[in-house]
Amino acid sequence: MDIEEISQVLYKEKNQTLKTIPADFYLEAEKYVRKLEEDIKKVDNSRSPEFKMLHDEHERALSDLETIFMKRIGKVITRATIQSNANKPISKDIEKLLPVEKKLYDLVLQEIKAAKTELLGPILYPGSENTAVWPEIVERQIPAGFKGKTDAKMGIPGIAARGETGLVPDKNNINEEYVVVRILKDLPTFTGADGRNYTVSAEEVVVLPQLNATGLIKRNAAKLIVGQEDSGKDSFPGEN
């Protein structure tokens, strides 16, 4: 790698299009910068043209690399923000992200959805006793009986995917943040209080965040199966 290669990547990143960069781009950039630093140390005269040339190249490389990073991160955040309001993937260039960038994209998307639910949840589902919880909290609270299931098949541990048999876990494993309901009508894909997308059909038995289950029950779109029996309550939170 040399300064020209870095400059070319920077030039391509100046527009809003997400470009593919080599998987080892930053690794090679690190090697290049370290090599420059070694070459600078070998120059005895700090006032010589050679020293100035190497020093300027080193500073330019660092500046360009930071700019490349920030521009790509900006695109990651922009795409995550747009995706948070969609029910299906809307950007095909996510595959151009580096693995670490993809992790950031997933995290930002998850947190945006969680914040949206926490702020809009009380407005969309008035009367509910529960408030939305952040995804990382939900992960720690997932019932033991649900662990080991794949999100790809179920969307959330313990939820039945479209076309599959509904999963009814043992009620002793149901965490207070989740309840089991029977879906009474086909519903469009929606984002749950845990930041996950849910696609459910009529007659499916699924596990949902309590906040979402409350809203569906109030709309006569779902019926409670397992809720707060252990708490001694006969009614679902938010119902009179």
mmCIF file of C-alpha atoms in Angstrom:
data_model
loop_
_atom_site.group_PDB
_atom_site.id
_atom_site.type_symbol
_atom_site.label_atom_id
_atom_site.label_comp_id
_atom_site.label_asym_id
_atom_site.label_seq_id
_atom_site.Cartn_x
_atom_site.Cartn_y
_atom_site.Cartn_z
ATOM 1 C CA MET A 1 0.000 0.000 0.000
ATOM 2 C CA ASP A 2 1.066 3.580 -0.628
ATOM 3 C CA ILE A 3 -0.363 7.062 -0.231
ATOM 4 C CA GLU A 4 -1.893 6.979 -3.699
ATOM 5 C CA GLU A 5 -3.968 3.900 -2.908
ATOM 6 C CA ILE A 6 -5.275 5.571 0.227
ATOM 7 C CA SER A 7 -6.060 8.714 -1.759
ATOM 8 C CA GLN A 8 -8.018 6.703 -4.327
ATOM 9 C CA VAL A 9 -10.131 5.105 -1.614
ATOM 10 C CA LEU A 10 -10.778 8.517 -0.083
ATOM 11 C CA TYR A 11 -11.817 9.933 -3.447
ATOM 12 C CA LYS A 12 -14.348 7.136 -3.945
ATOM 13 C CA GLU A 13 -15.760 7.611 -0.453
ATOM 14 C CA LYS A 14 -16.509 11.298 -1.008
ATOM 15 C CA ASN A 15 -19.938 10.555 -2.484
ATOM 16 C CA GLN A 16 -22.846 8.911 -0.663
ATOM 17 C CA THR A 17 -22.398 5.557 -2.386
ATOM 18 C CA LEU A 18 -20.950 2.828 -0.214
ATOM 19 C CA LYS A 19 -17.872 1.389 -1.883
ATOM 20 C CA THR A 20 -16.239 -1.984 -1.423
ATOM 21 C CA ILE A 21 -12.777 -1.794 0.097
ATOM 22 C CA PRO A 22 -10.356 -4.698 0.584
ATOM 23 C CA ALA A 23 -10.982 -6.734 3.721
ATOM 24 C CA ASP A 24 -7.383 -6.111 4.768
ATOM 25 C CA PHE A 25 -7.436 -2.387 3.952
ATOM 26 C CA TYR A 26 -6.841 -1.178 7.501
ATOM 27 C CA LEU A 27 -4.327 -3.922 8.220
ATOM 28 C CA GLU A 28 -2.286 -2.965 5.166
ATOM 29 C CA ALA A 29 -2.666 0.699 6.060
ATOM 30 C CA GLU A 30 -1.222 -0.015 9.491
ATOM 31 C CA LYS A 31 1.789 -1.742 7.945
ATOM 32 C CA TYR A 32 2.279 1.182 5.579
ATOM 33 C CA VAL A 33 2.133 3.766 8.387
ATOM 34 C CA ARG A 34 4.543 1.774 10.564
ATOM 35 C CA LYS A 35 6.961 1.541 7.632
ATOM 36 C CA LEU A 36 6.809 5.308 7.154
ATOM 37 C CA GLU A 37 7.567 5.839 10.827
ATOM 38 C CA GLU A 38 10.569 3.535 10.592
ATOM 39 C CA ASP A 39 11.843 5.392 7.531
ATOM 40 C CA ILE A 40 11.453 8.726 9.321
ATOM 41 C CA LYS A 41 13.528 7.485 12.255
ATOM 42 C CA LYS A 42 16.324 6.530 9.892
ATOM 43 C CA VAL A 43 16.717 10.104 8.653
ATOM 44 C CA ASP A 44 19.331 11.862 10.768
ATOM 45 C CA ASN A 45 18.613 15.424 9.712
ATOM 46 C CA SER A 46 15.090 16.495 10.699
ATOM 47 C CA ARG A 47 15.465 19.552 8.466
ATOM 48 C CA SER A 48 16.328 17.633 5.340
ATOM 49 C CA PRO A 49 13.951 17.460 2.346
ATOM 50 C CA GLU A 50 13.734 13.690 2.780
ATOM 51 C CA PHE A 51 12.561 14.023 6.375
ATOM 52 C CA LYS A 52 9.979 16.642 5.425
ATOM 53 C CA MET A 53 8.702 14.520 2.553
ATOM 54 C CA LEU A 54 8.295 11.427 4.731
ATOM 55 C CA HIS A 55 6.772 13.432 7.573
ATOM 56 C CA ASP A 56 4.234 15.082 5.274
ATOM 57 C CA GLU A 57 3.336 11.736 3.723
ATOM 58 C CA HIS A 58 2.860 10.250 7.186
ATOM 59 C CA GLU A 59 0.588 13.083 8.308
ATOM 60 C CA ARG A 60 -1.406 12.945 5.087
ATOM 61 C CA ALA A 61 -1.855 9.190 5.399
ATOM 62 C CA LEU A 62 -3.182 9.474 8.946
ATOM 63 C CA SER A 63 -5.523 12.299 7.994
ATOM 64 C CA ASP A 64 -6.870 10.473 4.929
ATOM 65 C CA LEU A 65 -7.382 7.229 6.851
ATOM 66 C CA GLU A 66 -9.352 9.014 9.565
ATOM 67 C CA THR A 67 -11.465 10.734 6.912
ATOM 68 C CA ILE A 68 -12.158 7.425 5.164
ATOM 69 C CA PHE A 69 -13.194 5.892 8.469
ATOM 70 C CA MET A 70 -15.542 8.747 9.377
ATOM 71 C CA LYS A 71 -17.150 8.859 5.937
ATOM 72 C CA ARG A 72 -17.857 5.130 5.985
ATOM 73 C CA ILE A 73 -19.181 5.295 9.550
ATOM 74 C CA GLY A 74 -21.478 8.116 8.491
ATOM 75 C CA LYS A 75 -22.855 5.932 5.705
ATOM 76 C CA VAL A 76 -23.338 3.060 8.144
ATOM 77 C CA ILE A 77 -25.366 5.249 10.513
ATOM 78 C CA THR A 78 -27.401 6.749 7.672
ATOM 79 C CA ARG A 79 -28.332 3.329 6.325
ATOM 80 C CA ALA A 80 -29.182 2.010 9.776
ATOM 81 C CA THR A 81 -31.425 5.019 10.403
ATOM 82 C CA ILE A 82 -33.288 4.524 7.132
ATOM 83 C CA GLN A 83 -33.590 0.778 7.684
ATOM 84 C CA SER A 84 -35.078 1.321 11.152
ATOM 85 C CA ASN A 85 -38.272 2.596 9.525
ATOM 86 C CA ALA A 86 -38.560 -0.259 7.029
ATOM 87 C CA ASN A 87 -39.989 -3.753 7.429
ATOM 88 C CA LYS A 88 -37.662 -5.336 4.892
ATOM 89 C CA PRO A 89 -34.075 -4.765 3.755
ATOM 90 C CA ILE A 90 -33.912 -1.647 1.626
ATOM 91 C CA SER A 91 -30.199 -1.390 0.950
ATOM 92 C CA LYS A 92 -28.307 -3.972 -1.050
ATOM 93 C CA ASP A 93 -24.902 -2.432 -0.440
ATOM 94 C CA ILE A 94 -24.707 -3.497 3.215
ATOM 95 C CA GLU A 95 -22.711 -6.470 1.976
ATOM 96 C CA LYS A 96 -19.976 -3.994 1.050
ATOM 97 C CA LEU A 97 -19.305 -3.282 4.710
ATOM 98 C CA LEU A 98 -16.286 -4.710 6.453
ATOM 99 C CA PRO A 99 -17.137 -7.233 9.218
ATOM 100 C CA VAL A 100 -16.550 -4.670 11.968
ATOM 101 C CA GLU A 101 -18.623 -2.094 10.088
ATOM 102 C CA LYS A 102 -21.442 -4.633 9.720
ATOM 103 C CA LYS A 103 -21.395 -5.227 13.474
ATOM 104 C CA LEU A 104 -21.692 -1.488 14.004
ATOM 105 C CA TYR A 105 -24.570 -1.316 11.516
ATOM 106 C CA ASP A 106 -26.466 -4.078 13.328
ATOM 107 C CA LEU A 107 -25.860 -2.464 16.710
ATOM 108 C CA VAL A 108 -26.930 1.017 15.588
ATOM 109 C CA LEU A 109 -30.039 -0.392 13.897
ATOM 110 C CA GLN A 110 -30.960 -2.330 17.025
ATOM 111 C CA GLU A 111 -30.471 0.648 19.322
ATOM 112 C CA ILE A 112 -32.448 3.007 17.064
ATOM 113 C CA LYS A 113 -35.376 0.589 17.069
ATOM 114 C CA ALA A 114 -35.155 0.225 20.837
ATOM 115 C CA ALA A 115 -35.076 3.994 21.346
ATOM 116 C CA LYS A 116 -38.011 4.389 18.975
ATOM 117 C CA THR A 117 -39.993 1.830 20.946
ATOM 118 C CA GLU A 118 -39.115 3.372 24.301
ATOM 119 C CA LEU A 119 -40.076 6.868 23.187
ATOM 120 C CA LEU A 120 -43.087 6.025 21.016
ATOM 121 C CA GLY A 121 -44.244 2.935 22.907
ATOM 122 C CA PRO A 122 -46.258 4.878 25.508
ATOM 123 C CA ILE A 123 -47.893 6.821 22.683
ATOM 124 C CA LEU A 124 -48.664 3.823 20.489
ATOM 125 C CA TYR A 125 -49.700 1.576 23.393
ATOM 126 C CA PRO A 126 -51.238 3.861 26.049
ATOM 127 C CA GLY A 127 -52.213 2.284 29.326
ATOM 128 C CA SER A 128 -49.535 -0.365 29.275
ATOM 129 C CA GLU A 129 -47.772 -0.852 32.609
ATOM 130 C CA ASN A 130 -44.579 -1.878 30.870
ATOM 131 C CA THR A 131 -41.983 0.278 29.201
ATOM 132 C CA ALA A 132 -39.659 -0.827 26.465
ATOM 133 C CA VAL A 133 -36.317 -2.277 27.453
ATOM 134 C CA TRP A 134 -33.031 -1.970 25.645
ATOM 135 C CA PRO A 135 -31.901 -4.929 23.504
ATOM 136 C CA GLU A 136 -28.870 -5.788 25.622
ATOM 137 C CA ILE A 137 -31.141 -5.996 28.666
ATOM 138 C CA VAL A 138 -33.558 -8.226 26.800
ATOM 139 C CA GLU A 139 -30.714 -10.541 25.825
ATOM 140 C CA ARG A 140 -29.885 -11.069 29.477
ATOM 141 C CA GLN A 141 -33.551 -11.633 30.330
ATOM 142 C CA ILE A 142 -34.405 -14.183 27.636
ATOM 143 C CA PRO A 143 -35.859 -17.242 29.376
ATOM 144 C CA ALA A 144 -33.480 -20.187 29.664
ATOM 145 C CA GLY A 145 -35.933 -22.415 27.813
ATOM 146 C CA PHE A 146 -35.596 -20.247 24.708
ATOM 147 C CA LYS A 147 -31.809 -20.107 24.452
ATOM 148 C CA GLY A 148 -30.094 -21.953 21.648
ATOM 149 C CA LYS A 149 -32.759 -21.101 19.062
ATOM 150 C CA THR A 150 -31.692 -19.232 15.960
ATOM 151 C CA ASP A 151 -32.918 -15.748 15.152
ATOM 152 C CA ALA A 152 -32.923 -16.631 11.461
ATOM 153 C CA LYS A 153 -35.646 -19.236 11.969
ATOM 154 C CA MET A 154 -37.581 -17.598 14.774
ATOM 155 C CA GLY A 155 -36.792 -13.899 14.806
ATOM 156 C CA ILE A 156 -36.497 -14.134 18.594
ATOM 157 C CA PRO A 157 -35.769 -17.118 20.791
ATOM 158 C CA GLY A 158 -39.066 -18.884 21.246
ATOM 159 C CA ILE A 159 -41.137 -17.272 18.505
ATOM 160 C CA ALA A 160 -42.526 -19.370 15.680
ATOM 161 C CA ALA A 161 -41.607 -18.315 12.168
ATOM 162 C CA ARG A 162 -44.210 -18.000 9.439
ATOM 163 C CA GLY A 163 -45.225 -21.398 8.167
ATOM 164 C CA GLU A 164 -43.766 -23.254 11.150
ATOM 165 C CA THR A 165 -45.570 -24.820 14.067
ATOM 166 C CA GLY A 166 -46.060 -22.375 16.932
ATOM 167 C CA LEU A 167 -43.755 -22.980 19.844
ATOM 168 C CA VAL A 168 -45.247 -23.030 23.330
ATOM 169 C CA PRO A 169 -42.481 -23.043 25.953
ATOM 170 C CA ASP A 170 -43.053 -24.159 29.517
ATOM 171 C CA LYS A 171 -44.717 -21.272 31.333
ATOM 172 C CA ASN A 172 -42.192 -21.465 34.140
ATOM 173 C CA ASN A 173 -39.554 -20.323 31.637
ATOM 174 C CA ILE A 174 -41.473 -17.264 30.474
ATOM 175 C CA ASN A 175 -39.746 -14.101 31.592
ATOM 176 C CA GLU A 176 -41.920 -11.282 32.885
ATOM 177 C CA GLU A 177 -40.913 -9.167 29.864
ATOM 178 C CA TYR A 178 -42.374 -11.739 27.451
ATOM 179 C CA VAL A 179 -45.746 -13.442 27.158
ATOM 180 C CA VAL A 180 -47.215 -16.160 24.973
ATOM 181 C CA VAL A 181 -50.185 -15.225 22.808
ATOM 182 C CA ARG A 182 -52.254 -16.785 20.066
ATOM 183 C CA ILE A 183 -52.412 -14.576 16.988
ATOM 184 C CA LEU A 184 -56.009 -14.097 15.810
ATOM 185 C CA LYS A 185 -55.364 -12.485 12.434
ATOM 186 C CA ASP A 186 -52.584 -12.111 9.878
ATOM 187 C CA LEU A 187 -50.426 -9.117 10.727
ATOM 188 C CA PRO A 188 -47.835 -7.136 8.786
ATOM 189 C CA THR A 189 -44.252 -7.407 9.988
ATOM 190 C CA PHE A 190 -43.698 -5.155 12.992
ATOM 191 C CA THR A 191 -40.813 -4.179 15.230
ATOM 192 C CA GLY A 192 -41.071 -5.406 18.805
ATOM 193 C CA ALA A 193 -40.156 -3.653 22.023
ATOM 194 C CA ASP A 194 -36.926 -5.657 21.957
ATOM 195 C CA GLY A 195 -35.884 -4.159 18.625
ATOM 196 C CA ARG A 196 -36.564 -7.333 16.636
ATOM 197 C CA ASN A 197 -38.844 -7.757 13.629
ATOM 198 C CA TYR A 198 -41.823 -10.096 13.998
ATOM 199 C CA THR A 199 -43.811 -11.735 11.206
ATOM 200 C CA VAL A 200 -46.821 -13.661 12.504
ATOM 201 C CA SER A 201 -49.963 -15.234 11.060
ATOM 202 C CA ALA A 202 -53.405 -16.118 12.368
ATOM 203 C CA GLU A 203 -53.544 -19.085 14.766
ATOM 204 C CA GLU A 204 -49.808 -19.018 15.458
ATOM 205 C CA VAL A 205 -48.780 -19.277 19.095
ATOM 206 C CA VAL A 206 -45.819 -16.986 19.644
ATOM 207 C CA VAL A 207 -43.768 -15.308 22.337
ATOM 208 C CA LEU A 208 -43.864 -11.503 22.198
ATOM 209 C CA PRO A 209 -42.563 -8.650 24.322
ATOM 210 C CA GLN A 210 -45.305 -7.755 26.800
ATOM 211 C CA LEU A 211 -45.619 -4.215 25.445
ATOM 212 C CA ASN A 212 -46.423 -5.458 21.947
ATOM 213 C CA ALA A 213 -48.689 -8.216 23.208
ATOM 214 C CA THR A 214 -50.712 -5.632 25.128
ATOM 215 C CA GLY A 215 -51.334 -3.609 21.988
ATOM 216 C CA LEU A 216 -52.337 -6.646 19.932
ATOM 217 C CA ILE A 217 -54.739 -7.882 22.611
ATOM 218 C CA LYS A 218 -56.378 -4.463 22.845
ATOM 219 C CA ARG A 219 -56.875 -4.539 19.070
ATOM 220 C CA ASN A 220 -58.371 -8.046 19.304
ATOM 221 C CA ALA A 221 -55.494 -9.280 17.167
ATOM 222 C CA ALA A 222 -54.150 -11.691 19.776
ATOM 223 C CA LYS A 223 -55.252 -13.684 22.822
ATOM 224 C CA LEU A 224 -53.163 -14.157 25.945
ATOM 225 C CA ILE A 225 -52.109 -17.725 26.682
ATOM 226 C CA VAL A 226 -49.299 -17.363 29.184
ATOM 227 C CA GLY A 227 -48.886 -14.074 30.980
ATOM 228 C CA GLN A 228 -48.639 -13.188 34.614
ATOM 229 C CA GLU A 229 -50.113 -16.227 36.291
ATOM 230 C CA ASP A 230 -47.234 -16.335 38.732
ATOM 231 C CA SER A 231 -47.958 -12.796 39.844
ATOM 232 C CA GLY A 232 -51.536 -13.644 40.733
ATOM 233 C CA LYS A 233 -52.981 -11.147 38.254
ATOM 234 C CA ASP A 234 -56.042 -12.248 36.340
ATOM 235 C CA SER A 235 -55.931 -9.528 33.737
ATOM 236 C CA PHE A 236 -53.265 -8.554 31.236
ATOM 237 C CA PRO A 237 -51.371 -5.316 31.954
ATOM 238 C CA GLY A 238 -53.312 -2.395 30.537
ATOM 239 C CA GLU A 239 -56.670 -4.172 30.613
ATOM 240 C CA ASN A 240 -59.381 -3.189 33.023
#
